[in-house]
Amino acid sequence: MSLFQDGSIEVHHFPTLPAFLCRVEIRETEQYGQGHKGVFALEPIPSGTKFWVWTQRVLKIHHEELENYIETHIGNAHDNIEAIRLFLRQGFVLPPSKNGTGEEDHYFYSNPNDAGRFMNHSNSPNCGPDGALRDIQPGEEMTMDYSFHGDPQWYQDICAKYGVLTEAQVAREACGE
């Protein structure tokens, strides 16, 4: 179910995992490091298919409130550094507005209960923000190019504080930059 600004509700059926409109599963992806996971197709997904939908499960946190949110919901860095890193790695910033001064440029998005948090980066992705970029076969990992995410200074600063790369930094590192 998605709630829109006008108060209307869109109901969705998630065949396997929340926010995914096609059948997927979460599996270990050791090529990214111990404990890392990825999203894998359980059925053929044709090019152009919308595979994920934004739901109320995605939390919107203003950057000025992010440190307080972390401390209140996760705890202090001394005792909970790995949980904080995981929270930041599984969140994202939307692409910047055209002039970089839009309201959305100031928010961090976290999807702690949405399987979308397990989508990994690829330099040759099969998924984009609007759907499958090509046909995806059963058993194939579904990946995105993280370079489209926003990378404002406030996000770089908080990620650096906790030793986490932003999505844009992950994409640049994967390209050898």
PDB file of C-alpha atoms in Angstrom:
ATOM      1  CA  MET A   1       0.000   0.000   0.000  1.00  0.00           C
ATOM      2  CA  SER A   2       1.308   3.474  -0.848  1.00  0.00           C
ATOM      3  CA  LEU A   3      -0.056   6.694   0.631  1.00  0.00           C
ATOM      4  CA  PHE A   4       0.095   9.722  -1.634  1.00  0.00           C
ATOM      5  CA  GLN A   5       0.280  13.394  -0.626  1.00  0.00           C
ATOM      6  CA  ASP A   6      -3.355  13.890  -1.620  1.00  0.00           C
ATOM      7  CA  GLY A   7      -4.347  11.204   0.912  1.00  0.00           C
ATOM      8  CA  SER A   8      -5.230   8.571  -1.675  1.00  0.00           C
ATOM      9  CA  ILE A   9      -3.998   5.032  -1.187  1.00  0.00           C
ATOM     10  CA  GLU A  10      -2.617   2.653  -3.799  1.00  0.00           C
ATOM     11  CA  VAL A  11      -2.803  -1.027  -2.853  1.00  0.00           C
ATOM     12  CA  HIS A  12      -0.082  -3.389  -4.038  1.00  0.00           C
ATOM     13  CA  HIS A  13       0.379  -7.126  -3.922  1.00  0.00           C
ATOM     14  CA  PHE A  14       3.890  -8.194  -3.020  1.00  0.00           C
ATOM     15  CA  PRO A  15       4.288 -11.806  -4.178  1.00  0.00           C
ATOM     16  CA  THR A  16       7.342 -12.543  -2.014  1.00  0.00           C
ATOM     17  CA  LEU A  17       8.942  -9.549  -0.262  1.00  0.00           C
ATOM     18  CA  PRO A  18       7.686  -6.072   0.730  1.00  0.00           C
ATOM     19  CA  ALA A  19       7.925  -3.404  -1.980  1.00  0.00           C
ATOM     20  CA  PHE A  20       8.823  -5.843  -4.781  1.00  0.00           C
ATOM     21  CA  LEU A  21       6.136  -6.304  -7.424  1.00  0.00           C
ATOM     22  CA  CYS A  22       7.750  -9.465  -8.821  1.00  0.00           C
ATOM     23  CA  ARG A  23       8.923 -12.648  -7.151  1.00  0.00           C
ATOM     24  CA  VAL A  24      12.386 -12.182  -5.603  1.00  0.00           C
ATOM     25  CA  GLU A  25      14.480 -13.578  -2.785  1.00  0.00           C
ATOM     26  CA  ILE A  26      17.309 -12.271  -0.625  1.00  0.00           C
ATOM     27  CA  ARG A  27      20.532 -14.302  -0.697  1.00  0.00           C
ATOM     28  CA  GLU A  28      24.076 -13.955   0.560  1.00  0.00           C
ATOM     29  CA  THR A  29      26.432 -12.196  -1.866  1.00  0.00           C
ATOM     30  CA  GLU A  30      29.857 -12.981  -0.524  1.00  0.00           C
ATOM     31  CA  GLN A  31      31.599 -11.216  -3.434  1.00  0.00           C
ATOM     32  CA  TYR A  32      30.659  -7.968  -1.626  1.00  0.00           C
ATOM     33  CA  GLY A  33      31.987  -9.167   1.742  1.00  0.00           C
ATOM     34  CA  GLN A  34      30.877 -11.333   4.613  1.00  0.00           C
ATOM     35  CA  GLY A  35      27.260 -10.811   5.621  1.00  0.00           C
ATOM     36  CA  HIS A  36      26.302  -8.872   2.495  1.00  0.00           C
ATOM     37  CA  LYS A  37      23.076  -9.781   0.729  1.00  0.00           C
ATOM     38  CA  GLY A  38      21.495  -9.145  -2.632  1.00  0.00           C
ATOM     39  CA  VAL A  39      18.119  -9.369  -4.378  1.00  0.00           C
ATOM     40  CA  PHE A  40      17.654 -12.230  -6.847  1.00  0.00           C
ATOM     41  CA  ALA A  41      14.861 -12.784  -9.374  1.00  0.00           C
ATOM     42  CA  LEU A  42      12.735 -15.898  -8.911  1.00  0.00           C
ATOM     43  CA  GLU A  43      10.988 -15.497 -12.250  1.00  0.00           C
ATOM     44  CA  PRO A  44      11.745 -13.924 -15.636  1.00  0.00           C
ATOM     45  CA  ILE A  45      11.420 -10.133 -15.461  1.00  0.00           C
ATOM     46  CA  PRO A  46      10.967  -8.512 -18.878  1.00  0.00           C
ATOM     47  CA  SER A  47      12.754  -5.298 -19.769  1.00  0.00           C
ATOM     48  CA  GLY A  48      10.749  -2.249 -18.715  1.00  0.00           C
ATOM     49  CA  THR A  49       8.933  -4.060 -15.884  1.00  0.00           C
ATOM     50  CA  LYS A  50       8.347  -1.988 -12.773  1.00  0.00           C
ATOM     51  CA  PHE A  51       9.731  -4.281 -10.070  1.00  0.00           C
ATOM     52  CA  TRP A  52       9.657  -2.103  -6.916  1.00  0.00           C
ATOM     53  CA  VAL A  53       7.283   0.465  -5.489  1.00  0.00           C
ATOM     54  CA  TRP A  54       7.826   3.200  -2.917  1.00  0.00           C
ATOM     55  CA  THR A  55       5.837   2.365   0.232  1.00  0.00           C
ATOM     56  CA  GLN A  56       5.224   3.794   3.678  1.00  0.00           C
ATOM     57  CA  ARG A  57       8.042   1.491   4.862  1.00  0.00           C
ATOM     58  CA  VAL A  58      10.600   4.042   3.611  1.00  0.00           C
ATOM     59  CA  LEU A  59      11.460   6.516   6.373  1.00  0.00           C
ATOM     60  CA  LYS A  60      12.242  10.139   5.484  1.00  0.00           C
ATOM     61  CA  ILE A  61      14.692  11.796   7.909  1.00  0.00           C
ATOM     62  CA  HIS A  62      15.837  15.415   7.555  1.00  0.00           C
ATOM     63  CA  HIS A  63      19.632  15.626   7.625  1.00  0.00           C
ATOM     64  CA  GLU A  64      19.528  17.973  10.643  1.00  0.00           C
ATOM     65  CA  GLU A  65      17.706  15.216  12.573  1.00  0.00           C
ATOM     66  CA  LEU A  66      19.804  12.287  11.331  1.00  0.00           C
ATOM     67  CA  GLU A  67      22.343  12.211  14.196  1.00  0.00           C
ATOM     68  CA  ASN A  68      19.524  12.385  16.750  1.00  0.00           C
ATOM     69  CA  TYR A  69      17.632   9.624  14.919  1.00  0.00           C
ATOM     70  CA  ILE A  70      20.714   7.412  14.961  1.00  0.00           C
ATOM     71  CA  GLU A  71      21.326   7.959  18.672  1.00  0.00           C
ATOM     72  CA  THR A  72      17.661   7.525  19.614  1.00  0.00           C
ATOM     73  CA  HIS A  73      16.877   4.486  17.433  1.00  0.00           C
ATOM     74  CA  ILE A  74      20.241   2.732  17.110  1.00  0.00           C
ATOM     75  CA  GLY A  75      22.390   3.978  19.983  1.00  0.00           C
ATOM     76  CA  ASN A  76      25.786   5.533  20.475  1.00  0.00           C
ATOM     77  CA  ALA A  77      28.655   4.886  18.102  1.00  0.00           C
ATOM     78  CA  HIS A  78      30.887   3.316  20.743  1.00  0.00           C
ATOM     79  CA  ASP A  79      28.452   0.462  21.422  1.00  0.00           C
ATOM     80  CA  ASN A  80      26.632   0.247  18.096  1.00  0.00           C
ATOM     81  CA  ILE A  81      29.024   1.227  15.303  1.00  0.00           C
ATOM     82  CA  GLU A  82      28.220  -1.761  13.068  1.00  0.00           C
ATOM     83  CA  ALA A  83      24.460  -1.191  13.393  1.00  0.00           C
ATOM     84  CA  ILE A  84      24.942   2.495  12.512  1.00  0.00           C
ATOM     85  CA  ARG A  85      27.074   1.584   9.500  1.00  0.00           C
ATOM     86  CA  LEU A  86      24.467  -0.912   8.327  1.00  0.00           C
ATOM     87  CA  PHE A  87      21.709   1.703   8.737  1.00  0.00           C
ATOM     88  CA  LEU A  88      23.660   4.216   6.621  1.00  0.00           C
ATOM     89  CA  ARG A  89      24.665   1.629   3.977  1.00  0.00           C
ATOM     90  CA  GLN A  90      21.071   0.509   3.542  1.00  0.00           C
ATOM     91  CA  GLY A  91      19.736   4.057   3.224  1.00  0.00           C
ATOM     92  CA  PHE A  92      20.045   6.561   0.400  1.00  0.00           C
ATOM     93  CA  VAL A  93      19.655  10.147  -0.770  1.00  0.00           C
ATOM     94  CA  LEU A  94      17.493  10.929  -3.785  1.00  0.00           C
ATOM     95  CA  PRO A  95      19.070  12.451  -6.887  1.00  0.00           C
ATOM     96  CA  PRO A  96      19.523  16.200  -6.469  1.00  0.00           C
ATOM     97  CA  SER A  97      16.867  18.588  -7.674  1.00  0.00           C
ATOM     98  CA  LYS A  98      17.668  20.471 -10.858  1.00  0.00           C
ATOM     99  CA  ASN A  99      19.091  23.468  -9.018  1.00  0.00           C
ATOM    100  CA  GLY A 100      20.195  21.596  -5.884  1.00  0.00           C
ATOM    101  CA  THR A 101      17.928  23.591  -3.604  1.00  0.00           C
ATOM    102  CA  GLY A 102      14.808  21.427  -3.520  1.00  0.00           C
ATOM    103  CA  GLU A 103      13.321  20.182  -0.252  1.00  0.00           C
ATOM    104  CA  GLU A 104      14.169  16.559  -1.100  1.00  0.00           C
ATOM    105  CA  ASP A 105      17.888  17.461  -1.233  1.00  0.00           C
ATOM    106  CA  HIS A 106      17.882  17.611   2.575  1.00  0.00           C
ATOM    107  CA  TYR A 107      16.596  14.124   3.389  1.00  0.00           C
ATOM    108  CA  PHE A 108      18.077  10.723   4.083  1.00  0.00           C
ATOM    109  CA  TYR A 109      15.808   7.786   3.268  1.00  0.00           C
ATOM    110  CA  SER A 110      15.947   4.550   5.186  1.00  0.00           C
ATOM    111  CA  ASN A 111      14.110   1.386   4.245  1.00  0.00           C
ATOM    112  CA  PRO A 112      14.664  -0.913   7.243  1.00  0.00           C
ATOM    113  CA  ASN A 113      11.676  -3.158   6.446  1.00  0.00           C
ATOM    114  CA  ASP A 114      11.821  -3.074   2.669  1.00  0.00           C
ATOM    115  CA  ALA A 115      13.841  -5.606   0.696  1.00  0.00           C
ATOM    116  CA  GLY A 116      14.985  -2.815  -1.638  1.00  0.00           C
ATOM    117  CA  ARG A 117      17.748  -2.090   0.860  1.00  0.00           C
ATOM    118  CA  PHE A 118      19.540  -5.186  -0.460  1.00  0.00           C
ATOM    119  CA  MET A 119      19.893  -3.921  -4.058  1.00  0.00           C
ATOM    120  CA  ASN A 120      23.620  -3.826  -4.832  1.00  0.00           C
ATOM    121  CA  HIS A 121      25.595  -1.570  -7.179  1.00  0.00           C
ATOM    122  CA  SER A 122      26.808  -2.654 -10.589  1.00  0.00           C
ATOM    123  CA  ASN A 123      28.616  -0.798 -13.361  1.00  0.00           C
ATOM    124  CA  SER A 124      26.395  -2.759 -15.753  1.00  0.00           C
ATOM    125  CA  PRO A 125      23.080  -2.848 -13.878  1.00  0.00           C
ATOM    126  CA  ASN A 126      19.951  -4.674 -14.956  1.00  0.00           C
ATOM    127  CA  CYS A 127      17.635  -2.369 -12.956  1.00  0.00           C
ATOM    128  CA  GLY A 128      17.036   1.366 -12.863  1.00  0.00           C
ATOM    129  CA  PRO A 129      14.779   3.649 -10.825  1.00  0.00           C
ATOM    130  CA  ASP A 130      11.957   3.200 -13.352  1.00  0.00           C
ATOM    131  CA  GLY A 131      12.181  -0.567 -13.894  1.00  0.00           C
ATOM    132  CA  ALA A 132      14.166  -3.419 -15.414  1.00  0.00           C
ATOM    133  CA  LEU A 133      16.722  -2.140 -17.938  1.00  0.00           C
ATOM    134  CA  ARG A 134      16.842  -5.467 -19.760  1.00  0.00           C
ATOM    135  CA  ASP A 135      15.350  -8.932 -19.426  1.00  0.00           C
ATOM    136  CA  ILE A 136      16.338 -10.504 -16.099  1.00  0.00           C
ATOM    137  CA  GLN A 137      16.529 -14.269 -15.751  1.00  0.00           C
ATOM    138  CA  PRO A 138      15.516 -16.365 -12.711  1.00  0.00           C
ATOM    139  CA  GLY A 139      18.434 -16.664 -10.293  1.00  0.00           C
ATOM    140  CA  GLU A 140      20.081 -13.457 -11.575  1.00  0.00           C
ATOM    141  CA  GLU A 141      20.994 -10.777  -9.062  1.00  0.00           C
ATOM    142  CA  MET A 142      19.086  -7.531  -9.533  1.00  0.00           C
ATOM    143  CA  THR A 143      21.484  -4.573  -9.393  1.00  0.00           C
ATOM    144  CA  MET A 144      21.425  -0.789  -9.853  1.00  0.00           C
ATOM    145  CA  ASP A 145      23.957   1.885 -10.742  1.00  0.00           C
ATOM    146  CA  TYR A 146      24.285   3.894  -7.513  1.00  0.00           C
ATOM    147  CA  SER A 147      25.738   6.917  -9.309  1.00  0.00           C
ATOM    148  CA  PHE A 148      22.259   8.402  -9.806  1.00  0.00           C
ATOM    149  CA  HIS A 149      21.798   8.855  -6.028  1.00  0.00           C
ATOM    150  CA  GLY A 150      22.341  12.225  -4.436  1.00  0.00           C
ATOM    151  CA  ASP A 151      25.673  12.909  -2.723  1.00  0.00           C
ATOM    152  CA  PRO A 152      25.315  16.195  -0.815  1.00  0.00           C
ATOM    153  CA  GLN A 153      28.076  17.320   1.520  1.00  0.00           C
ATOM    154  CA  TRP A 154      26.010  16.646   4.664  1.00  0.00           C
ATOM    155  CA  TYR A 155      25.603  13.012   3.547  1.00  0.00           C
ATOM    156  CA  GLN A 156      29.291  12.624   2.731  1.00  0.00           C
ATOM    157  CA  ASP A 157      30.154  14.051   6.164  1.00  0.00           C
ATOM    158  CA  ILE A 158      27.939  11.728   8.204  1.00  0.00           C
ATOM    159  CA  CYS A 159      28.982   8.678   6.205  1.00  0.00           C
ATOM    160  CA  ALA A 160      32.671   9.604   6.648  1.00  0.00           C
ATOM    161  CA  LYS A 161      32.122  10.043  10.397  1.00  0.00           C
ATOM    162  CA  TYR A 162      31.011   6.399  10.639  1.00  0.00           C
ATOM    163  CA  GLY A 163      33.363   4.969   7.996  1.00  0.00           C
ATOM    164  CA  VAL A 164      30.732   4.299   5.315  1.00  0.00           C
ATOM    165  CA  LEU A 165      30.847   5.154   1.607  1.00  0.00           C
ATOM    166  CA  THR A 166      27.905   7.015   0.066  1.00  0.00           C
ATOM    167  CA  GLU A 167      26.209   5.387  -2.944  1.00  0.00           C
ATOM    168  CA  ALA A 168      27.965   7.820  -5.295  1.00  0.00           C
ATOM    169  CA  GLN A 169      31.318   6.961  -3.689  1.00  0.00           C
ATOM    170  CA  VAL A 170      30.614   3.230  -4.103  1.00  0.00           C
ATOM    171  CA  ALA A 171      29.865   3.838  -7.796  1.00  0.00           C
ATOM    172  CA  ARG A 172      33.029   5.905  -8.291  1.00  0.00           C
ATOM    173  CA  GLU A 173      35.146   3.299  -6.489  1.00  0.00           C
ATOM    174  CA  ALA A 174      33.658   0.513  -8.640  1.00  0.00           C
ATOM    175  CA  CYS A 175      34.714   2.476 -11.744  1.00  0.00           C
ATOM    176  CA  GLY A 176      38.247   2.826 -10.401  1.00  0.00           C
ATOM    177  CA  GLU A 177      38.042   6.566  -9.770  1.00  0.00           C
TER     178      GLU A 177
END
